[in-house]
mmCIF file of C-alpha atoms and ligand atoms in Angstrom:
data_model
loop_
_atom_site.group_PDB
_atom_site.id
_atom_site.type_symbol
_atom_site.label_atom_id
_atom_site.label_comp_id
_atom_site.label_asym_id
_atom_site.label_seq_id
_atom_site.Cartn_x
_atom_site.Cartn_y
_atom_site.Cartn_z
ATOM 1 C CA UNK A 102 -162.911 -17.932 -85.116
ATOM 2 C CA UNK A 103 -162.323 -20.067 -82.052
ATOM 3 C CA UNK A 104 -165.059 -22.677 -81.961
ATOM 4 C CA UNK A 105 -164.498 -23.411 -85.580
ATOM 5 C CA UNK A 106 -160.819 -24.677 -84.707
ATOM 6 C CA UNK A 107 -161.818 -26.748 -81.654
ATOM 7 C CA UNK A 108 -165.382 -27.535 -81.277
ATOM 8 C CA UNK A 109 -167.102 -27.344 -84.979
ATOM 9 C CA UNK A 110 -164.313 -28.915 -86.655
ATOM 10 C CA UNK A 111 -166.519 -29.878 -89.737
ATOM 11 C CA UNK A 112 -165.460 -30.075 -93.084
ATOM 12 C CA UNK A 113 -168.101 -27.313 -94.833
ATOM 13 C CA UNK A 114 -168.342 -29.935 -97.927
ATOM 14 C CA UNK A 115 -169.143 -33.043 -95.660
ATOM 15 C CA UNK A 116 -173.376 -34.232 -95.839
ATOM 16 C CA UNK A 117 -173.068 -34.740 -92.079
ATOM 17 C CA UNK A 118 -174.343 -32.379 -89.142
ATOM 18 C CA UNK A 119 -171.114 -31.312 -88.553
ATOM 19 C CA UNK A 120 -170.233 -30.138 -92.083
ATOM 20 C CA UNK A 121 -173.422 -28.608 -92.085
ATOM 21 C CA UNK A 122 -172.688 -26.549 -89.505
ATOM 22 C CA UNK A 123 -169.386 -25.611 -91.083
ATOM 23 C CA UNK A 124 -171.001 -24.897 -93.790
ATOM 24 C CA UNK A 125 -173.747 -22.675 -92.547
ATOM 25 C CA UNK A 126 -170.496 -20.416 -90.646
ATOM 26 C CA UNK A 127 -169.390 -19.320 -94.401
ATOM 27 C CA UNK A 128 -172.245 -18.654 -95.582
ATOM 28 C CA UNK A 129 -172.745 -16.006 -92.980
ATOM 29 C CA UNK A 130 -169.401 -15.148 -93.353
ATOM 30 C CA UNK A 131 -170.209 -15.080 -97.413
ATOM 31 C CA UNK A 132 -173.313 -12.602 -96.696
ATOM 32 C CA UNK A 133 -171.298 -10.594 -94.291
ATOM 33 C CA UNK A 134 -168.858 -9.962 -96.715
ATOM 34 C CA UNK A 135 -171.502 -9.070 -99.625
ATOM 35 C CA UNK A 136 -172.783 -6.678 -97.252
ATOM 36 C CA UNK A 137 -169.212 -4.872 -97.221
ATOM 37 C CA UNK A 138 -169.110 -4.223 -100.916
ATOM 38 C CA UNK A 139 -172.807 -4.126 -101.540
ATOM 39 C CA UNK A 140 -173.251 -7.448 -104.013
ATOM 40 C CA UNK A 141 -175.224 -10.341 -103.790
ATOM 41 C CA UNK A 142 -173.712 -13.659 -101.840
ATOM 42 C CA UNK A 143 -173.859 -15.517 -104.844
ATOM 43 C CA UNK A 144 -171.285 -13.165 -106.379
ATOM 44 C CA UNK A 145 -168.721 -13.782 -103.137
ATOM 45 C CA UNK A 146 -165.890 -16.493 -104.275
ATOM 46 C CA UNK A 147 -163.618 -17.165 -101.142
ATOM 47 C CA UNK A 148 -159.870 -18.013 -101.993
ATOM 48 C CA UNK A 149 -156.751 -18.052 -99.789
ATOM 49 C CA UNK A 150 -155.719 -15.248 -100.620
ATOM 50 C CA UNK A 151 -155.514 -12.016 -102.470
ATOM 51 C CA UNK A 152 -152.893 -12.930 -104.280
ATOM 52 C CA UNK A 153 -155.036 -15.791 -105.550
ATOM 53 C CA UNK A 154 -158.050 -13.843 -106.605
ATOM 54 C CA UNK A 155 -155.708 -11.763 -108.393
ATOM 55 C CA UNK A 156 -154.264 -14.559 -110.415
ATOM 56 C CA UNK A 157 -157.782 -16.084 -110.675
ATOM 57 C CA UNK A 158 -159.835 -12.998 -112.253
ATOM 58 C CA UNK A 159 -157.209 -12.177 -114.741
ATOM 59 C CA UNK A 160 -156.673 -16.020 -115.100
ATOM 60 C CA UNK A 161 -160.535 -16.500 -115.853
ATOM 61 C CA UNK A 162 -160.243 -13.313 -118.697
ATOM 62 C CA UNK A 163 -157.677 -14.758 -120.437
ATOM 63 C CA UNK A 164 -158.942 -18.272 -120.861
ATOM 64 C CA UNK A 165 -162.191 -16.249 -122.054
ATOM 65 C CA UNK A 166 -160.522 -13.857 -124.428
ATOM 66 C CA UNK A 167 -160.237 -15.691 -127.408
ATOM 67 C CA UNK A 168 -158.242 -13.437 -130.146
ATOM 68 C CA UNK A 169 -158.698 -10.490 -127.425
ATOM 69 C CA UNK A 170 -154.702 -11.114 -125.464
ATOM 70 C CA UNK A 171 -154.067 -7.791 -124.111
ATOM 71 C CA UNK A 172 -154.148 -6.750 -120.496
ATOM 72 C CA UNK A 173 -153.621 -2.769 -119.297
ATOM 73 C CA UNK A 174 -152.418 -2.500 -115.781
ATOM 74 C CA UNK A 175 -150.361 0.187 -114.076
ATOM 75 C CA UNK A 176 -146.905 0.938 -112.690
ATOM 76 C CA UNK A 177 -148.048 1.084 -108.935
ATOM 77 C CA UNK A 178 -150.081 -2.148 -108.980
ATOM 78 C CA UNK A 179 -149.297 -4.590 -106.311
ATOM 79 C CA UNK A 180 -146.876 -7.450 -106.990
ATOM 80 C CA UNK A 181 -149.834 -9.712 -107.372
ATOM 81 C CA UNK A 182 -150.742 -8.238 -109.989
ATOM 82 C CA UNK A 183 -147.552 -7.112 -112.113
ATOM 83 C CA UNK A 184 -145.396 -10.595 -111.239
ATOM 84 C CA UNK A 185 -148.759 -12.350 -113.003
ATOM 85 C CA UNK A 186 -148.678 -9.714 -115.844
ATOM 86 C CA UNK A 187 -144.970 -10.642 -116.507
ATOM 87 C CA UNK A 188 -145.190 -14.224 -116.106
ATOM 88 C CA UNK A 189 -148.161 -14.270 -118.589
ATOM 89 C CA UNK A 190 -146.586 -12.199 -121.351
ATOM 90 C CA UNK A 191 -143.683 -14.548 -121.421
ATOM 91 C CA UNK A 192 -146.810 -16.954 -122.884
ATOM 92 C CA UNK A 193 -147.683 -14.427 -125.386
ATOM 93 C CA UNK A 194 -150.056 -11.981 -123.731
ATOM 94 C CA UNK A 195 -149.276 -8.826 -124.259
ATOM 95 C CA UNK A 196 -149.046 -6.135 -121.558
ATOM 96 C CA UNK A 197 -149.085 -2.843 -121.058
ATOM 97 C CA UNK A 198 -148.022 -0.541 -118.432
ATOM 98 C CA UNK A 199 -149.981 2.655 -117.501
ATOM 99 C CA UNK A 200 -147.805 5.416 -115.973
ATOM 100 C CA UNK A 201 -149.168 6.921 -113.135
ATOM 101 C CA UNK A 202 -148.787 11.092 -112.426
ATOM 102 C CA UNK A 203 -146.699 12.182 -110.680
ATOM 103 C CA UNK A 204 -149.362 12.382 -107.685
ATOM 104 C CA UNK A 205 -149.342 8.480 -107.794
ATOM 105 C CA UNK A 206 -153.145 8.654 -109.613
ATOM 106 C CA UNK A 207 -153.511 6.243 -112.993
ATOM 107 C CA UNK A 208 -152.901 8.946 -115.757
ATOM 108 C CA UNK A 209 -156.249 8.159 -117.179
ATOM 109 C CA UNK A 210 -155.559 9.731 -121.195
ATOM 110 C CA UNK A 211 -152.673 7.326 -121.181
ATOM 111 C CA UNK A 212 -155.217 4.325 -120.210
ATOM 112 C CA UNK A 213 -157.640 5.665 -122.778
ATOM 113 C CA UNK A 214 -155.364 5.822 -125.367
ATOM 114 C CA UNK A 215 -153.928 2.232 -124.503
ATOM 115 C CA UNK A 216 -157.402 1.083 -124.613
ATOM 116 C CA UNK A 217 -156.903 -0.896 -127.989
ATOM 117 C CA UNK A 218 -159.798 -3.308 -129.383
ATOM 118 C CA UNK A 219 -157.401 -6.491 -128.788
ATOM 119 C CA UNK A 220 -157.650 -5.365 -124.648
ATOM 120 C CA UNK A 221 -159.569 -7.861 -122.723
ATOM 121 C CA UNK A 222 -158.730 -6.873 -119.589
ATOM 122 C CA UNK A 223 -158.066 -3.573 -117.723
ATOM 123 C CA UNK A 224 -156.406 -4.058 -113.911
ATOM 124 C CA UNK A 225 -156.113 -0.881 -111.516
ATOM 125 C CA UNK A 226 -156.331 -1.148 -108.258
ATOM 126 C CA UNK A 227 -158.384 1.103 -106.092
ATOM 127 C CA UNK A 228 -156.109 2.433 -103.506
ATOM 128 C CA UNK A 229 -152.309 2.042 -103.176
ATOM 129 C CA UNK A 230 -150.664 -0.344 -100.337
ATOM 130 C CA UNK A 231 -147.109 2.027 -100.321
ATOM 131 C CA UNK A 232 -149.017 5.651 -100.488
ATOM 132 C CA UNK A 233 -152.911 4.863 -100.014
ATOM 133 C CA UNK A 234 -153.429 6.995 -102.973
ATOM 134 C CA UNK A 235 -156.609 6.597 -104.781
ATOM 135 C CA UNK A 236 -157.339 5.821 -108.084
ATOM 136 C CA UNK A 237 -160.711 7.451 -109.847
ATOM 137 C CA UNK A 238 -162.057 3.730 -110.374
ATOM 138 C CA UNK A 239 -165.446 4.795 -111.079
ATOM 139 C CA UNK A 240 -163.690 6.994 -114.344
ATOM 140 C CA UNK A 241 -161.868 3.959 -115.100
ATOM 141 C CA UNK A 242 -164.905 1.369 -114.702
ATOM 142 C CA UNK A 243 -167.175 4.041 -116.837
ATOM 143 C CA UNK A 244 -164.316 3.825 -120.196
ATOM 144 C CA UNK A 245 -164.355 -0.182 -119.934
ATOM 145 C CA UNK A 246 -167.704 -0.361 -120.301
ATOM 146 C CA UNK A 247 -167.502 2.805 -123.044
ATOM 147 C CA UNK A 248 -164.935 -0.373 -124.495
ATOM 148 C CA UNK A 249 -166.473 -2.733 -124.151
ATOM 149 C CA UNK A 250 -163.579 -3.956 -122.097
ATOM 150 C CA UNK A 251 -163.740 -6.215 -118.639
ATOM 151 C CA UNK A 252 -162.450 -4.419 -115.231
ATOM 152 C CA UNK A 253 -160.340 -5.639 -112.528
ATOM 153 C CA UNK A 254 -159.659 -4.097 -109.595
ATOM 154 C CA UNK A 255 -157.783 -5.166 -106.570
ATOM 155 C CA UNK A 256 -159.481 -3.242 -103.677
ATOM 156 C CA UNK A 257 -157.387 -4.988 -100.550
ATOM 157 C CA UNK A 258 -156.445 -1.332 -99.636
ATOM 158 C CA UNK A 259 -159.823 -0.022 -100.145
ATOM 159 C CA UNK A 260 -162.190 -2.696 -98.592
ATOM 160 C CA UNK A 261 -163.317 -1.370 -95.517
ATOM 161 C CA UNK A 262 -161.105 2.237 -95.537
ATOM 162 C CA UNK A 263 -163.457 3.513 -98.454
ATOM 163 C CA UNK A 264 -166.916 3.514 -99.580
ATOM 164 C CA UNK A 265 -166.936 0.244 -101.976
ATOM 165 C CA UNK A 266 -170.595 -0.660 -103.408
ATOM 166 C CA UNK A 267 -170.780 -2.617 -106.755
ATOM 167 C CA UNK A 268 -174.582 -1.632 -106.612
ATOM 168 C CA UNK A 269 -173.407 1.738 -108.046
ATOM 169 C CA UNK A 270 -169.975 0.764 -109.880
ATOM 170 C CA UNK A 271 -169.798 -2.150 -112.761
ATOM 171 C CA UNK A 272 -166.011 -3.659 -111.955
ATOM 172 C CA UNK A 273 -166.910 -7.133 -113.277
ATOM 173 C CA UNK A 274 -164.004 -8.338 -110.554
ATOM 174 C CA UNK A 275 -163.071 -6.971 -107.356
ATOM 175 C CA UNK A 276 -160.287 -8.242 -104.883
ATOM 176 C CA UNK A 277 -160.778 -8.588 -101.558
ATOM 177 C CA UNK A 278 -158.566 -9.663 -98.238
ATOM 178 C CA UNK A 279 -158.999 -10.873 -94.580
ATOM 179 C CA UNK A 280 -155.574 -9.379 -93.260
ATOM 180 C CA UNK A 281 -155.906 -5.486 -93.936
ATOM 181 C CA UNK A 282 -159.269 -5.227 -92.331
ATOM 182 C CA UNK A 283 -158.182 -6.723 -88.925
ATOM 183 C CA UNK A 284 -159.379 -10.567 -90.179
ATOM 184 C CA UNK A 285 -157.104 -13.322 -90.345
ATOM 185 C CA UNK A 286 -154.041 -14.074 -92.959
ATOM 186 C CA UNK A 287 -154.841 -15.933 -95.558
ATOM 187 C CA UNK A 288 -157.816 -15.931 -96.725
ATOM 188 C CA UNK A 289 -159.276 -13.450 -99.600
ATOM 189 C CA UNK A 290 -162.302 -13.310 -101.781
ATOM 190 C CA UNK A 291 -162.764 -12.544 -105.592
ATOM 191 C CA UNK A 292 -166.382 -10.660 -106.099
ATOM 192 C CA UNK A 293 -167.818 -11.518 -109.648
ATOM 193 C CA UNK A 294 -170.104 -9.502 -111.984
ATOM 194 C CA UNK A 295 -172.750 -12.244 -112.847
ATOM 195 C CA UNK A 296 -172.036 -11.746 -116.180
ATOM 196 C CA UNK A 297 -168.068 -11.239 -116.195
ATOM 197 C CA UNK A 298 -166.805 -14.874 -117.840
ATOM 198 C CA UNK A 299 -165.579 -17.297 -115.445
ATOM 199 C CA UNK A 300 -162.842 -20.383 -115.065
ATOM 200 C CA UNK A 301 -161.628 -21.291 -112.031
ATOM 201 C CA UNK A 302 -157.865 -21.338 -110.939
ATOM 202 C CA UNK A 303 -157.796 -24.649 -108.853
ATOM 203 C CA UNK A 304 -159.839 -27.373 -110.024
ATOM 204 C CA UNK A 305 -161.214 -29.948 -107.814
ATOM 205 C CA UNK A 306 -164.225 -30.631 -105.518
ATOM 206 C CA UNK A 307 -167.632 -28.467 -105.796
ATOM 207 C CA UNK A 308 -166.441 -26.175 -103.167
ATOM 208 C CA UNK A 309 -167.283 -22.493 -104.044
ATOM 209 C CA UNK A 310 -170.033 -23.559 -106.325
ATOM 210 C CA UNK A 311 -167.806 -25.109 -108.982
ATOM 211 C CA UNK A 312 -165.231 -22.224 -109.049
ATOM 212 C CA UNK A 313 -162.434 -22.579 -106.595
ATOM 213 C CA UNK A 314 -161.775 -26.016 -105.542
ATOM 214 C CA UNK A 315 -160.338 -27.177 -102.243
ATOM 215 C CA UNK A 316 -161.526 -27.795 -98.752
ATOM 216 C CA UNK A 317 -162.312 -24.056 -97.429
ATOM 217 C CA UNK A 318 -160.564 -22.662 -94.461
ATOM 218 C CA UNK A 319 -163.909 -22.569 -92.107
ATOM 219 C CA UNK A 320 -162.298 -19.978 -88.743
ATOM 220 C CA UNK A 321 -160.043 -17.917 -91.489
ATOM 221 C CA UNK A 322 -163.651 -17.127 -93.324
ATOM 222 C CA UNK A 323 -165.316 -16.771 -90.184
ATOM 223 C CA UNK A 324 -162.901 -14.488 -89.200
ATOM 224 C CA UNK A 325 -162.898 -12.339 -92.450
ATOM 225 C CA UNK A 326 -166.557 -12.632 -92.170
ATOM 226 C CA UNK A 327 -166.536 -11.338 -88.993
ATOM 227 C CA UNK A 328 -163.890 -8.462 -90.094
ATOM 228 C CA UNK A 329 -166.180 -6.973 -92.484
ATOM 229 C CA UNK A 330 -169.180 -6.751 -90.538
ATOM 230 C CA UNK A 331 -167.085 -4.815 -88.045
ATOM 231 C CA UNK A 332 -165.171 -2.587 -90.565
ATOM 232 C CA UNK A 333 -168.574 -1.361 -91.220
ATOM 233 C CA UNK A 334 -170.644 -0.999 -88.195
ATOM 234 C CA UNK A 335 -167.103 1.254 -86.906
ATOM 235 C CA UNK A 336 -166.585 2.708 -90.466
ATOM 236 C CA UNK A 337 -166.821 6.480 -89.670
ATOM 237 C CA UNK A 338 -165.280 5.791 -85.953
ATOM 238 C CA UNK A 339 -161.904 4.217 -87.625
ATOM 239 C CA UNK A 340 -161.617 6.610 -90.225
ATOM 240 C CA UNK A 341 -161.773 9.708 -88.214
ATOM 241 C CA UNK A 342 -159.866 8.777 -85.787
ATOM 242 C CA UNK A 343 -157.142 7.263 -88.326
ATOM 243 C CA UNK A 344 -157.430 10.608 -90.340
ATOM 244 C CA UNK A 345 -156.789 12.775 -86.864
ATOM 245 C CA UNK A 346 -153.620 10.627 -86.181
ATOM 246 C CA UNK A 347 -152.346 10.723 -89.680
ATOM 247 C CA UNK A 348 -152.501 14.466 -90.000
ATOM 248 C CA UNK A 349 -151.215 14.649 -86.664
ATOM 249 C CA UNK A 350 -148.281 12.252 -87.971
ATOM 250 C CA UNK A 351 -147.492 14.208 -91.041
ATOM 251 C CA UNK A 352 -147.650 17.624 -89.913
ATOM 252 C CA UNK A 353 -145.029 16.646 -87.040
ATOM 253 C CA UNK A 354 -142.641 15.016 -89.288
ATOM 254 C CA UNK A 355 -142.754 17.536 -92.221
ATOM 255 C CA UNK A 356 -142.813 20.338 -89.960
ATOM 256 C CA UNK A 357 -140.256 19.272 -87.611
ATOM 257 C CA UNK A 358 -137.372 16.780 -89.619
ATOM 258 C CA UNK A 359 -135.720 19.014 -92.070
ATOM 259 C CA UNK A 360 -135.411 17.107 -95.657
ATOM 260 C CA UNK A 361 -138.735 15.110 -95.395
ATOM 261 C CA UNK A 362 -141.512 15.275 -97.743
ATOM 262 C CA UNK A 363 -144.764 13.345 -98.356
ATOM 263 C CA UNK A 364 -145.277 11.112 -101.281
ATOM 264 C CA UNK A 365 -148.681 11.141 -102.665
ATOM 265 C CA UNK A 366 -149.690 14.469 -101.228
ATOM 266 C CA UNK A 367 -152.402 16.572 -102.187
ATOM 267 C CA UNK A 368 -154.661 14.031 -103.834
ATOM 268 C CA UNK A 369 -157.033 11.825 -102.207
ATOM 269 C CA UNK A 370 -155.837 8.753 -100.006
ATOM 270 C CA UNK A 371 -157.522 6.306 -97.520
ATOM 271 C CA UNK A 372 -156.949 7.628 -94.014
ATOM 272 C CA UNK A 373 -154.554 5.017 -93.011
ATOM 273 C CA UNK A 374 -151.111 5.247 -94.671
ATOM 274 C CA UNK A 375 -148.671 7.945 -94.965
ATOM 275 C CA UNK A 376 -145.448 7.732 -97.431
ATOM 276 C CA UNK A 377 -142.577 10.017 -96.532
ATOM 277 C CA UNK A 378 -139.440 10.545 -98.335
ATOM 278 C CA UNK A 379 -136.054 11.447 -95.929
ATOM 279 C CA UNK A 380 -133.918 13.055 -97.923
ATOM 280 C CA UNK A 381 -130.336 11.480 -98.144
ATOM 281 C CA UNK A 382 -131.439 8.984 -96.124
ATOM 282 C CA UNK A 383 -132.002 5.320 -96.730
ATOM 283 C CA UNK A 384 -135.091 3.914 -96.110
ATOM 284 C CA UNK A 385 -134.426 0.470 -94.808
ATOM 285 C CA UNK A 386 -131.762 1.160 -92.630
ATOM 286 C CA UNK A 387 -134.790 3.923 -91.327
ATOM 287 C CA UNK A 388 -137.069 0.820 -91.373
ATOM 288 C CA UNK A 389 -134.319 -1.485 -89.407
ATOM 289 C CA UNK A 390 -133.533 1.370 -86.337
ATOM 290 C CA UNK A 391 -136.972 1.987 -86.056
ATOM 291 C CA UNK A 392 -137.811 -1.979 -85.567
ATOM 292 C CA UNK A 393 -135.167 -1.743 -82.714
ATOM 293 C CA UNK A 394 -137.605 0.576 -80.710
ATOM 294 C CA UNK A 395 -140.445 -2.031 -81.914
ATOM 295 C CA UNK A 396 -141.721 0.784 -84.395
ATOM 296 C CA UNK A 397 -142.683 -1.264 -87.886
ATOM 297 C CA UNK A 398 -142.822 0.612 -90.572
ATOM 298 C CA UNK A 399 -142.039 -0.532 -94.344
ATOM 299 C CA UNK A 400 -140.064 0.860 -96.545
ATOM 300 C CA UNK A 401 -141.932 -1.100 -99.292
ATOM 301 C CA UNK A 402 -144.901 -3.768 -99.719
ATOM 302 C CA UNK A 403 -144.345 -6.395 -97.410
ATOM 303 C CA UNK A 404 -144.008 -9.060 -100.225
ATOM 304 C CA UNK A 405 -140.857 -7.174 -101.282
ATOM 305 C CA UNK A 406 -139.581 -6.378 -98.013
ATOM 306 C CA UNK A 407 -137.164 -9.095 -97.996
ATOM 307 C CA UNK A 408 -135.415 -7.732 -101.534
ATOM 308 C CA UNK A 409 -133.474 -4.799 -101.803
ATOM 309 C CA UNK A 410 -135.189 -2.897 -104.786
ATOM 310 C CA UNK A 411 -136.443 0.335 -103.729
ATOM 311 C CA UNK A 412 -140.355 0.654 -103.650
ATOM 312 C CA UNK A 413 -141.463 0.286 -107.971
ATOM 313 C CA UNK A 414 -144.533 2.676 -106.457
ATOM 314 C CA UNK A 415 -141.905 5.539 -105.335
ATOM 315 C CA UNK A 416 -140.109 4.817 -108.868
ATOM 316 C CA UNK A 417 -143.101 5.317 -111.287
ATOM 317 C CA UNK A 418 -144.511 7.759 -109.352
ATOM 318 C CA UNK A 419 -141.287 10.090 -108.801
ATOM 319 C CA UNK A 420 -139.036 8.790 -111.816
ATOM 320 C CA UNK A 421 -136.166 9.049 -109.238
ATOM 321 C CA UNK A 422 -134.372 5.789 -107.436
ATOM 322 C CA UNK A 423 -132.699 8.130 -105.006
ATOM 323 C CA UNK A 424 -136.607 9.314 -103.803
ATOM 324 C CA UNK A 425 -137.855 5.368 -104.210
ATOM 325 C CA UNK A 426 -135.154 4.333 -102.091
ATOM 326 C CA UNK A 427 -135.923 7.133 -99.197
ATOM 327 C CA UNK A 428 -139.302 6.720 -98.862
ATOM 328 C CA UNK A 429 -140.794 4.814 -95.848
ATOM 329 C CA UNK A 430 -144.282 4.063 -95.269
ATOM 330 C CA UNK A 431 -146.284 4.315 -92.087
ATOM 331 C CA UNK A 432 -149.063 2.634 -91.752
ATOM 332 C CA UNK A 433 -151.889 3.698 -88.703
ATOM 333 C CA UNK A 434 -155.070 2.107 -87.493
ATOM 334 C CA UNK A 435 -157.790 2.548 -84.875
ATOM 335 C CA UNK A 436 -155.967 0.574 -82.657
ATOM 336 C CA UNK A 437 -152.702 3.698 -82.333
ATOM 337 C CA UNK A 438 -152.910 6.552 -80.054
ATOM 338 C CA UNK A 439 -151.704 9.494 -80.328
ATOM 339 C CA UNK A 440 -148.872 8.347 -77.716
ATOM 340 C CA UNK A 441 -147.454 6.095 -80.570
ATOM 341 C CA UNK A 442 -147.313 8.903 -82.992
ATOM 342 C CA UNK A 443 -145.470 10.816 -80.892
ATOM 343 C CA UNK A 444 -143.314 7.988 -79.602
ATOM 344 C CA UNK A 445 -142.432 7.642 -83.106
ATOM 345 C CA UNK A 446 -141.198 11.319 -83.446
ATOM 346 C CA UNK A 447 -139.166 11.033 -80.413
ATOM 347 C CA UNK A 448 -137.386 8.039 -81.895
ATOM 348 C CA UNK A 449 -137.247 8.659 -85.186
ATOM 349 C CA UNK A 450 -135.571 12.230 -83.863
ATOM 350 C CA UNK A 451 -133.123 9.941 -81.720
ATOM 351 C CA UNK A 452 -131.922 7.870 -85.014
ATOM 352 C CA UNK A 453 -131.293 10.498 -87.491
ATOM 353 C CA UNK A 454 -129.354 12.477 -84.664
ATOM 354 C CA UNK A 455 -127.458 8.886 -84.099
ATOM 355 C CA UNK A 456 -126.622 8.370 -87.861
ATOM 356 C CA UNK A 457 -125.710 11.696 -88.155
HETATM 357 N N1 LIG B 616 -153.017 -6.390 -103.360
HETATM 358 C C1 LIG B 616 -152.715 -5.407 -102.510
HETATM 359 C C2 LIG B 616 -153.064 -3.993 -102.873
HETATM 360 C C3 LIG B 616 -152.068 -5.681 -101.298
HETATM 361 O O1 LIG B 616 -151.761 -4.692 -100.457
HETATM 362 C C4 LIG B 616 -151.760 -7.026 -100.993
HETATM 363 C C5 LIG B 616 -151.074 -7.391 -99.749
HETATM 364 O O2 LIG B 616 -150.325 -6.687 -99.171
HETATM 365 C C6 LIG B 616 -152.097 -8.019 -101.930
HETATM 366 C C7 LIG B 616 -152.732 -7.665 -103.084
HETATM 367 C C8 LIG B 616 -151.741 -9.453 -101.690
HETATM 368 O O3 LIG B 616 -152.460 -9.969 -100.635
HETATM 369 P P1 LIG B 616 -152.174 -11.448 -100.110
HETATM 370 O O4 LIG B 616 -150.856 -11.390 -99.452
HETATM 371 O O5 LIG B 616 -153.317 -11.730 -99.200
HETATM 372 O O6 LIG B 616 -152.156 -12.343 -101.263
#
């Protein structure tokens, strides 16, 4: 990302030499991010977030829909997601909810029953950001089409952790982000079905090919560029060594800190999270001890970490506020050793001896 903050400062959209080169930087970037989630580069759409991709795919649906003013999402969706549901059904769209079971997986006869002929669009993300749990997309992208009905899925969590390749799955859009692949904050991309109907979010200059205006952020898409490229040529290196230091971080907890329990178990999950449930205990003053020994763990999404509403995922998945407000997540990467996981045992053992 460096040289395109200080040296090729060029605005990508300039005619010049300079923009040219700019330019020519996200267009790799653009091809190394089709080459993560196996579409074409004229299908990547880079926005400034995932958030925004979000917004803009189920923005685009609904300006396409006509009569058709229903979206299906479900309970554990990310906040980028669900706040957009809400705000747009206070305009007359109508929403529904999907309960998940009680594993934290879409319960997918509830979806098919939802599915309604005024449903234009059906959002489910792939994996979950508080439990990593995955949801059976393909099942899910196989009944829209059975509908008739347009997919969305926000695969932030997924993007790099999983397998993801459009080639063999028709999601007609797909949400993708710099920040939980090791890439820079702020910057995202929305991956488009060539035929899935289209209207921008921003309007504006030409940038994007007509559909997201605004001058792009050249070293944050090199960066996520450069993210994806590397998420896959160390795929199966990061994941086993993730999965090793997850199990490793389980097993000690459960097996050793009476009144824990793991949310999400026993279904599948990307290697990287684990969401564990102290009994009695509350999660964010867990969360705040732990920061003390600079140990950062969440006791919700980020987004909502400021807010003291225990973790919606927890809540739809459990039905229980005590168990939504006791559950903290841990999140791992290549980057941890097995040192840190058992650092955090010896702290966390410290704390709940110290709060009694
Ligand atoms: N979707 C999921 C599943 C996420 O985990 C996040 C971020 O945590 C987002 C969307 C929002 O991403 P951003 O903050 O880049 O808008």
């Amino acid at each position: 990302m460096e040289p395109y903050f200080a040296d090729e400062w060029g605005n990508a959209s300039s005619a010049h030499s300079f923009g040219l080169k700019a330019n020519q930087a996200i267009e790799k970037a653009r091809k190394q991010v089709a080459l993560l989630v196996g579409v074409e580069v004229s299908q990547v759409v880079f926005t400034c977030s995932a958030t925004e991709a979000n917004n803009t795919a189920l923005g685009a649906v609904l300006a396409a829909s006509g009569k058709k003013k229903r979206i299906l999402t479900t309970a554990t969706e990310h906040s980028a997601v669900l706040t957009y549901c809400s705000a747009v059904s206070r305009h007359g769209t109508e929403v529904d909810i999907i309960p998940v079971l009680p594993s934290g997986v879409i319960d997918l006869l509830a979806l098919e029953s939802a599915l309604t002929p005024d449903t234009a669009v059906v959002s489910v993300m792939w994996a979950n950001n508080e439990t990593g749990v995955i949801n059976p997309v393909g099942q899910v992208a196989k009944l829209c089409v059975e509908r008739d009905v347009l997919f969305h899925c926000d695969a932030v969590q997924a993007a790099g952790k999983l397998p993801v390749d459009l080639k063999v799955l028709k999601i007609d859009y797909l949400t993708v982000s710099g920040h939980k692949i090791f890439g820079p904050k702020g910057v995202g991309a929305l991956i488009l079905e060539p035929t899935a109907p289209f209207t921008p979010l921003l309007y504006g200059g030409h940038q994007e090919n007509e559909r997201r205006g605004g001058t792009q952020n050249v070293p944050a898409i090199v960066g996520f560029g450069m993210a994806c490229e590397l998420a896959m040529a160390e795929h199966f290196e990061r994941i086993d060594h993730m999965l090793r230091l997850r199990d490793r971080l389980e097993n000690r907890i459960l097996s050793e800190i009476p009144g824990t329990y793991l949310n999400g178990g026993g279904t599948p999950r990307i290697p990287n999270t684990s969401n564990i449930g102290f009994d009695g205990r509350d999660s964010e003053t867990l969360v705040n001890l732990l920061d003390q020994y600079e140990i950062c763990v969440s006791s919700g999404s980020a987004c909502l970490s400021n807010s003291v509403t225990p973790s919606h995922v927890i809540q739809a998945m459990t039905g229980s506020h005590k168990k939504a407000s006791e559950a903290v997540r841990f999140s791992l990467s290549h980057l941890n050793s097995n040192a840190d996981v058992d650092f955090l045992l010896k702290c966390l053992k410290m704390i709940l001896k110290r709060i009694g």
